[in-house]
Coordinates of C-alpha atoms in Angstrom, one line a residue:
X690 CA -5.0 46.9 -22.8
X691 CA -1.7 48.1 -21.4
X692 CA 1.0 45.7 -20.5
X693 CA 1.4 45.9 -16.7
X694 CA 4.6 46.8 -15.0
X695 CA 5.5 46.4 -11.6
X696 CA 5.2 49.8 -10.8
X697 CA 1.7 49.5 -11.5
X698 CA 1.2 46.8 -9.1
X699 CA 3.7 48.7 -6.6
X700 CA 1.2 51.5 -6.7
X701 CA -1.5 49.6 -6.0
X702 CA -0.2 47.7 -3.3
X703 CA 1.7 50.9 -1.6
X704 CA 4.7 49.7 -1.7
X705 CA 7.9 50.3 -3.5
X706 CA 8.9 49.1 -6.8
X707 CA 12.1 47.0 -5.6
X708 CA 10.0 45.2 -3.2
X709 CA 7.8 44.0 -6.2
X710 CA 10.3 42.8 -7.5
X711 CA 12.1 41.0 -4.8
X712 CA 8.4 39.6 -4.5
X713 CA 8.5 38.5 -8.5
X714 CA 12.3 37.1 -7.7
X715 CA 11.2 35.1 -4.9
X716 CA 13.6 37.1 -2.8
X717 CA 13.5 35.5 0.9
X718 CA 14.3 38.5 2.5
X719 CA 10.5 39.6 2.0
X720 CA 7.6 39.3 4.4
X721 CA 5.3 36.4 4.4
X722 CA 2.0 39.0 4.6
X723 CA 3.6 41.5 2.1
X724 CA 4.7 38.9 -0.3
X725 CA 0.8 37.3 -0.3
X726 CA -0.5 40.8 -1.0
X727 CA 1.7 41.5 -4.0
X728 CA 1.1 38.2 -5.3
X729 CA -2.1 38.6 -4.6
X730 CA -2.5 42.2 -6.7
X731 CA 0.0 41.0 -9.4
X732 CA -2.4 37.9 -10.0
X733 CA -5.3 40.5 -10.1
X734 CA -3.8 42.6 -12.8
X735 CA -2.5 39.7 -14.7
X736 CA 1.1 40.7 -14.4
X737 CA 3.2 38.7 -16.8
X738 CA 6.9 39.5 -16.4
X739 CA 9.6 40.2 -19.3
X740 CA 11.2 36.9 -18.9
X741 CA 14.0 38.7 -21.3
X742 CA 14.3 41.3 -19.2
X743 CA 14.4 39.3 -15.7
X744 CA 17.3 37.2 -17.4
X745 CA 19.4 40.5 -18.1
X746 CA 18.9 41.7 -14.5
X747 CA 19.8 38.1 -12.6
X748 CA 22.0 35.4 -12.9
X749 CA 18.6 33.4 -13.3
X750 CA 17.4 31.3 -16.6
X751 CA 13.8 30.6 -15.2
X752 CA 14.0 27.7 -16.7
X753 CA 13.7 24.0 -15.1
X754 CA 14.6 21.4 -17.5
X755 CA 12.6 17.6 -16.9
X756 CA 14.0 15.2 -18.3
X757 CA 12.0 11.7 -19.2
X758 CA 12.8 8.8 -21.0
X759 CA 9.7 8.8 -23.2
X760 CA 7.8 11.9 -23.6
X761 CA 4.3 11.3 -24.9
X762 CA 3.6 8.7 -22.2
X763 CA 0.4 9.0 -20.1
X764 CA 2.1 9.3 -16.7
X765 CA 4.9 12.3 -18.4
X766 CA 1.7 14.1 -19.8
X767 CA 0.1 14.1 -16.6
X768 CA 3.5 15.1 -14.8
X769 CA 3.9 17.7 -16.8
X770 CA 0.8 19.3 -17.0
X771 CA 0.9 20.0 -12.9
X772 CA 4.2 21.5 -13.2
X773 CA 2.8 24.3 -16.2
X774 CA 0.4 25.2 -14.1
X775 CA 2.8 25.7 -11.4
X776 CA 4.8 27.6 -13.3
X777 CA 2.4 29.6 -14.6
X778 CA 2.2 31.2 -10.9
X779 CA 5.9 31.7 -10.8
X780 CA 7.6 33.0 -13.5
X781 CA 9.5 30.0 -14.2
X782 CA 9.4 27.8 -17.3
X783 CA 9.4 24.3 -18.3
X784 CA 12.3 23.1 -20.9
X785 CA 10.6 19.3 -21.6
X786 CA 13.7 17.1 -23.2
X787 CA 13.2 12.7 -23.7
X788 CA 16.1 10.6 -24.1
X789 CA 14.8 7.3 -25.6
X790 CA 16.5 5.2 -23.0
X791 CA 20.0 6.5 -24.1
X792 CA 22.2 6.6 -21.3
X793 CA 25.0 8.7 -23.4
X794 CA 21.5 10.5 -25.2
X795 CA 20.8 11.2 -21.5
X796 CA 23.8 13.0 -20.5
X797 CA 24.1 14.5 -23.2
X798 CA 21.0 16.0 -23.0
X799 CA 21.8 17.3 -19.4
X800 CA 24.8 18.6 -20.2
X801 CA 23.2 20.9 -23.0
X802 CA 20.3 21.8 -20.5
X803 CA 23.0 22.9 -18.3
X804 CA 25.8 24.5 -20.8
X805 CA 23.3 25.5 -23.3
X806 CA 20.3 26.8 -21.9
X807 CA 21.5 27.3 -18.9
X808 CA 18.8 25.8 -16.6
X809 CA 18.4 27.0 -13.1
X810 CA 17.8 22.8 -12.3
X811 CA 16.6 19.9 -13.2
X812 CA 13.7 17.4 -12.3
X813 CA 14.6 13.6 -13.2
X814 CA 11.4 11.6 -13.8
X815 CA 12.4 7.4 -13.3
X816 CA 14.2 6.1 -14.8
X817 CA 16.5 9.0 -15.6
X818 CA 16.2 9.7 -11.9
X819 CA 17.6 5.9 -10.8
X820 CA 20.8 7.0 -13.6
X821 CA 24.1 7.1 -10.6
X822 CA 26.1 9.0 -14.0
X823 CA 22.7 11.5 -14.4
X824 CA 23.4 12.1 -10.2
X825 CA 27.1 12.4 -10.5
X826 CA 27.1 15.0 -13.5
X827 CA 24.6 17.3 -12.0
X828 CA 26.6 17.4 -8.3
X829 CA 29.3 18.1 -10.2
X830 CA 27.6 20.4 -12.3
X831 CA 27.0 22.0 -8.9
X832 CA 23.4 22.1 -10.6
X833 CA 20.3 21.5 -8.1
X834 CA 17.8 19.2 -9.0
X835 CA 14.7 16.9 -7.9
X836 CA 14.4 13.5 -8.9
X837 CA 11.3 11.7 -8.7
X838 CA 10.6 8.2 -7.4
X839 CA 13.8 7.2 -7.3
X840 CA 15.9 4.3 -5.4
X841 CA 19.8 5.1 -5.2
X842 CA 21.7 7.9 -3.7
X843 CA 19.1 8.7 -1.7
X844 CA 21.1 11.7 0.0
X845 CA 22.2 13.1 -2.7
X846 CA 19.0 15.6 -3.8
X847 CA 15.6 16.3 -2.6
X848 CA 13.2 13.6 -3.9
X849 CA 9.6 12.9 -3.7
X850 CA 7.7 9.9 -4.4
X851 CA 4.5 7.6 -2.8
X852 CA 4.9 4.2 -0.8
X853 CA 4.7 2.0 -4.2
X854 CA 5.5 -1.1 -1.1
X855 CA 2.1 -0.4 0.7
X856 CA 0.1 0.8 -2.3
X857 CA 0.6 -2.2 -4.6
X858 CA -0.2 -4.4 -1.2
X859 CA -3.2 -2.4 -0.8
X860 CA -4.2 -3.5 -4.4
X861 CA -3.6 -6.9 -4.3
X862 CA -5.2 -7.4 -1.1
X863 CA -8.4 -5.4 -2.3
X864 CA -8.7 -8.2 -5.1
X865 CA -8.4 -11.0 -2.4
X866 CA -10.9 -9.3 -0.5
X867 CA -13.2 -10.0 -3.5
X868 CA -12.4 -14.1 -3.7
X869 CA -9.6 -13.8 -6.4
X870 CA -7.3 -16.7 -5.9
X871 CA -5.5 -16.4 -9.2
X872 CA -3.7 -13.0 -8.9
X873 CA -1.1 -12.3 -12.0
X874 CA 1.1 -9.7 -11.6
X875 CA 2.9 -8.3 -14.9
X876 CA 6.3 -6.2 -13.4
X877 CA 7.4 -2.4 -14.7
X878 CA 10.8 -1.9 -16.3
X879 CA 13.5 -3.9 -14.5
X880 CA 15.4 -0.4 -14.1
X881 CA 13.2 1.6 -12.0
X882 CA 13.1 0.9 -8.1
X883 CA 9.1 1.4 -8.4
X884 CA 8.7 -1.7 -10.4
X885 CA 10.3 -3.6 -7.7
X886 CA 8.8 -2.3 -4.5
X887 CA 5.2 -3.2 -6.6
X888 CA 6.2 -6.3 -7.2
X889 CA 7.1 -6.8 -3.8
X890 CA 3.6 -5.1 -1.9
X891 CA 2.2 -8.0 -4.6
X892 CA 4.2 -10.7 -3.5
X893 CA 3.3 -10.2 0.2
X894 CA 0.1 -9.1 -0.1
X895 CA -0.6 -13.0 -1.4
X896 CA 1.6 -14.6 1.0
X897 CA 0.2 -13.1 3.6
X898 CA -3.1 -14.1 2.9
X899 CA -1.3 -17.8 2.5
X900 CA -2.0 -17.7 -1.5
X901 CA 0.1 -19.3 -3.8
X902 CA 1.7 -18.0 -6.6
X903 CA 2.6 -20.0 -9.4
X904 CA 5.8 -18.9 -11.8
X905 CA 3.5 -18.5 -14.7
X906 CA 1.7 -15.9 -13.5
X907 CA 4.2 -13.3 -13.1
X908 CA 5.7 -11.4 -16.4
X909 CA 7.9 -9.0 -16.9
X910 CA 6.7 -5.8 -18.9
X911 CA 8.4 -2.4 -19.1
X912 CA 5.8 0.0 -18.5
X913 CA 4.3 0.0 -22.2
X914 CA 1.3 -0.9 -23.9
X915 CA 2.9 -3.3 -26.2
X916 CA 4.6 -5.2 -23.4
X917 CA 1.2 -5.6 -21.6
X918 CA -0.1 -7.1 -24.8
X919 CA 2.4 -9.1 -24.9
X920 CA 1.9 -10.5 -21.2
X921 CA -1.3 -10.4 -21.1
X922 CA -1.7 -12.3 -24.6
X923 CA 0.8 -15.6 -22.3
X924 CA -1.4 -15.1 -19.1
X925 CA -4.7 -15.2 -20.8
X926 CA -3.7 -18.2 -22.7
X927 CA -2.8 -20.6 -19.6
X928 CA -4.6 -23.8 -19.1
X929 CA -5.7 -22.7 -15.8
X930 CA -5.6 -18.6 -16.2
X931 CA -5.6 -16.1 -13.7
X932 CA -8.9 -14.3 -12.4
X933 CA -7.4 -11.3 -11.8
X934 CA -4.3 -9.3 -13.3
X935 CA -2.5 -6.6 -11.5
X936 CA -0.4 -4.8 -13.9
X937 CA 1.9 -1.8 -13.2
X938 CA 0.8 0.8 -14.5
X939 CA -2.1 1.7 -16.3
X940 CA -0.9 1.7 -20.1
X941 CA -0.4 -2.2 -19.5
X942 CA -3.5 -2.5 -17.8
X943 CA -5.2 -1.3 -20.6
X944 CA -3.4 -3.2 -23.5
X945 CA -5.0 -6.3 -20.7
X946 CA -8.4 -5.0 -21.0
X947 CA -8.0 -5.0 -24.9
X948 CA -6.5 -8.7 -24.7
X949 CA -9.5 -10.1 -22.4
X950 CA -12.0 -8.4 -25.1
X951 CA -10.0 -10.2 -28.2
X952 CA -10.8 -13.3 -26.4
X953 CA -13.9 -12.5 -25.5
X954 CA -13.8 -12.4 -22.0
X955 CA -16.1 -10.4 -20.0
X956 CA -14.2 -7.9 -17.5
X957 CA -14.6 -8.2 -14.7
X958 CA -16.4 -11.6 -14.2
X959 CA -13.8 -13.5 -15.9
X960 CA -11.3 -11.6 -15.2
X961 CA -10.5 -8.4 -12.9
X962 CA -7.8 -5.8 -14.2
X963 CA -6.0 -3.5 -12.0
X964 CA -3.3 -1.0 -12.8
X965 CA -1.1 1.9 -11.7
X966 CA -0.8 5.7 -11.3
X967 CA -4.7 6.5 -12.6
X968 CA -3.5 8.8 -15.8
X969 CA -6.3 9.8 -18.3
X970 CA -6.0 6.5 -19.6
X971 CA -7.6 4.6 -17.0
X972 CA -10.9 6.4 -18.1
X973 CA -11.1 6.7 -21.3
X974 CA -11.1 3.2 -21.6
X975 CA -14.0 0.5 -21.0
X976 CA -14.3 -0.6 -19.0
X977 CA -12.7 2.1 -16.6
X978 CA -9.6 0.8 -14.8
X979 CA -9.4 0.0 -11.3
X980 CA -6.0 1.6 -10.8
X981 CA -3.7 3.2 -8.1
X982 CA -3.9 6.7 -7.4
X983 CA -0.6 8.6 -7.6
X984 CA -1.0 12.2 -7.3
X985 CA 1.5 13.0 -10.3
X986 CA 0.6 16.4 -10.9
X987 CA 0.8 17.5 -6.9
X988 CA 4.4 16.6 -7.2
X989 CA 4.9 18.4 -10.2
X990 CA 3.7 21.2 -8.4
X991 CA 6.1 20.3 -5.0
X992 CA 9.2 20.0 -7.1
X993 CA 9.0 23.2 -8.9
X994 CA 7.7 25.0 -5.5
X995 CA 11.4 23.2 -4.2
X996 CA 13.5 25.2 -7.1
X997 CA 11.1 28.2 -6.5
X998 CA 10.7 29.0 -3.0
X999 CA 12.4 31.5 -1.3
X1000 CA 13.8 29.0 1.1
X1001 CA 15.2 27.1 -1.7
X1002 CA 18.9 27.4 -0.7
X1003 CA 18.0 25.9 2.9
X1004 CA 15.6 23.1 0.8
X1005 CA 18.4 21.5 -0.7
X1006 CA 20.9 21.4 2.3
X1007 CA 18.8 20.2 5.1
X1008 CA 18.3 16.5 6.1
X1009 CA 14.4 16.9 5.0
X1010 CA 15.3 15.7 1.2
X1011 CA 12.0 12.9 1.4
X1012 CA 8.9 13.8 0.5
X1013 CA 6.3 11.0 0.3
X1014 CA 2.7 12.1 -0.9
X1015 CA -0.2 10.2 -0.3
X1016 CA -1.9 7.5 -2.9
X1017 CA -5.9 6.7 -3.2
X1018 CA -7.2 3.0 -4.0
X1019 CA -9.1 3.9 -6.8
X1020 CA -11.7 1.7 -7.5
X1021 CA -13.8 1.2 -10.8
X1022 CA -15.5 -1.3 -13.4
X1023 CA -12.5 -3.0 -14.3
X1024 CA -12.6 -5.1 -11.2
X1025 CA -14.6 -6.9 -8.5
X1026 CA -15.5 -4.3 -5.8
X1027 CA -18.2 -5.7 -3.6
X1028 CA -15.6 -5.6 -0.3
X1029 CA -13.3 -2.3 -0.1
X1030 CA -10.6 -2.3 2.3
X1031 CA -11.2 -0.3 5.0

């Protein structure tokens, strides 16, 4: 089969060649009902452009660089699998870099994306995007980029995120609902604004519903499984131990669920487990996690539709930088659900 060029789909569309590829280039200047129909006829032909050849004729890399602290966790997987797909519809490509926690491997890291490959911007996942250096290099930089979930410099780029505040309230109260009375709580990474606004929709959620909450039942984690072993190994060895244990995020939740098993307790009568951003992980274990739903992969898909869309150049200079999708109590075996919140 023939490779097909935009003439092709010109011809098939009747219309001319350059307006093709203003379509392909994302070229504002296009109309809404012509630009659906040539999309609509490329997709149908299975147009795949010369990304060589678009890079001689633009200024244009197509390439977004994402940066992440660690790259083969559950929430970056599921990230990044909703912004593939998007750019599969695009033209545009993902350049995936980690930084270990490094904040000089960090900048470092964006400097290359921006010197080297010569990226057309950058998405910060948390907690690269909380970094004030990261923000300060890239507006230098003058390079346009998205970060997601942060908590500083909230003017300074577009950013998109859920209500972590009313979600991790939602949770908590969803487990007092169900006669829990002993609700721990094991915090994210102390460097990310999301582990603090969880902790917080936690902390109110309890108070008020005039519950106590003892020291002891709150521990710090940082987001990975061996910290929510860790936590959960000390909560699940108290005198008087908690009946339920919201954790925040799902990869601790689960290390909690293998803890409660070692000690052969059953989940959820002895104990309910609840955790955070629903990755794959949250079902692949048993039992299945109770968990927050954080659409991760829709804004994947709304941060590379910001550095895409023919409107971009407006997108990143109007007020309208906030984007705040909505999240999903999800509730499964992990926990006691005989009373939902309504």
């Amino acid at each position: 089969m023939s490779k097909v060029k935009l003439q092709d789909i010109a011809d098939k569309a009747g219309v001319s060649m350059m307006t093709v590829s203003r379509v392909m280039n994302n070229d504002p200047k296009v109309g809404a009902k012509t630009r659906e129909k040539v999309s609509k006829i490329a997709k149908e032909m299975q147009y795949k452009p010369n990304i060589a050849a678009r890079h001689l004729a633009s200024s244009k890399s197509f390439f977004i660089g994402l940066v992440c602290d660690y790259a083969n966790s559950s929430y970056v997987n599921k990230f990044l699998v909703g912004g593939l797909r998007k750019c599969r519809t695009t033209g545009y490509h993902i350049i995936l870099d980690e930084t270990t926690g490094d904040r000089d491997k960090t900048l470092a890291t964006i400097k290359d994306l921006i010197e080297v490959t010569k990226v057309n911007g950058v998405i910060l996942l948390p907690p690269v995007s909380n970094i004030p250096e990261v923000v300060d290099l890239l507006e230098s930089a003058n390079v346009d980029f998205v970060r997601i979930a942060p908590d500083i410099n909230l003017t300074a780029s577009p950013y998109i995120c859920i209500d972590d505040y009313q979600a991790a309230f939602d949770v908590t109260e969803q487990l007092i609902l169900n006669g829990h009375s002993r609700i721990a709580h094991i915090i994210g990474s102390p460097n990310q604004g999301a582990s603090r606004m969880r902790y917080q929709g936690y902390l109110d959620a309890l108070r008020s519903n005039q519950k106590m909450v003892p020291p002891e039942y709150i521990e710090q984690g940082d987001f990975t499984y061996k910290s929510g072993l860790d936590a959960a190994k000390r909560l699940l060895e108290l005198p008087n131990k908690p009946d339920a244990i919201f954790a925040a995020n799902d990869e601790m939740a689960a290390a909690v669920v293998s803890v409660a098993h070692m000690k052969h307790l059953d989940v959820p009568e002895d104990v309910s487990i609840v955790g955070f951003d629903d990755t794959q992980l949250a079902t692949t274990i048993w039992p299945n996690l109770s968990t927050v739903t954080q659409p991760l992969e829709k804004m994947a898909e709304l941060a590379i539709d910001i550095f895409t869309s023919p409107k971009k150049n407006k997108t990143f200079k109007v007020s309208n930088m906030r984007h705040v999708l909505e999240y999903k109590v999800q509730l499964r075996d992990s926990s006691k659900n005989n009373v939902k919140i309504t």
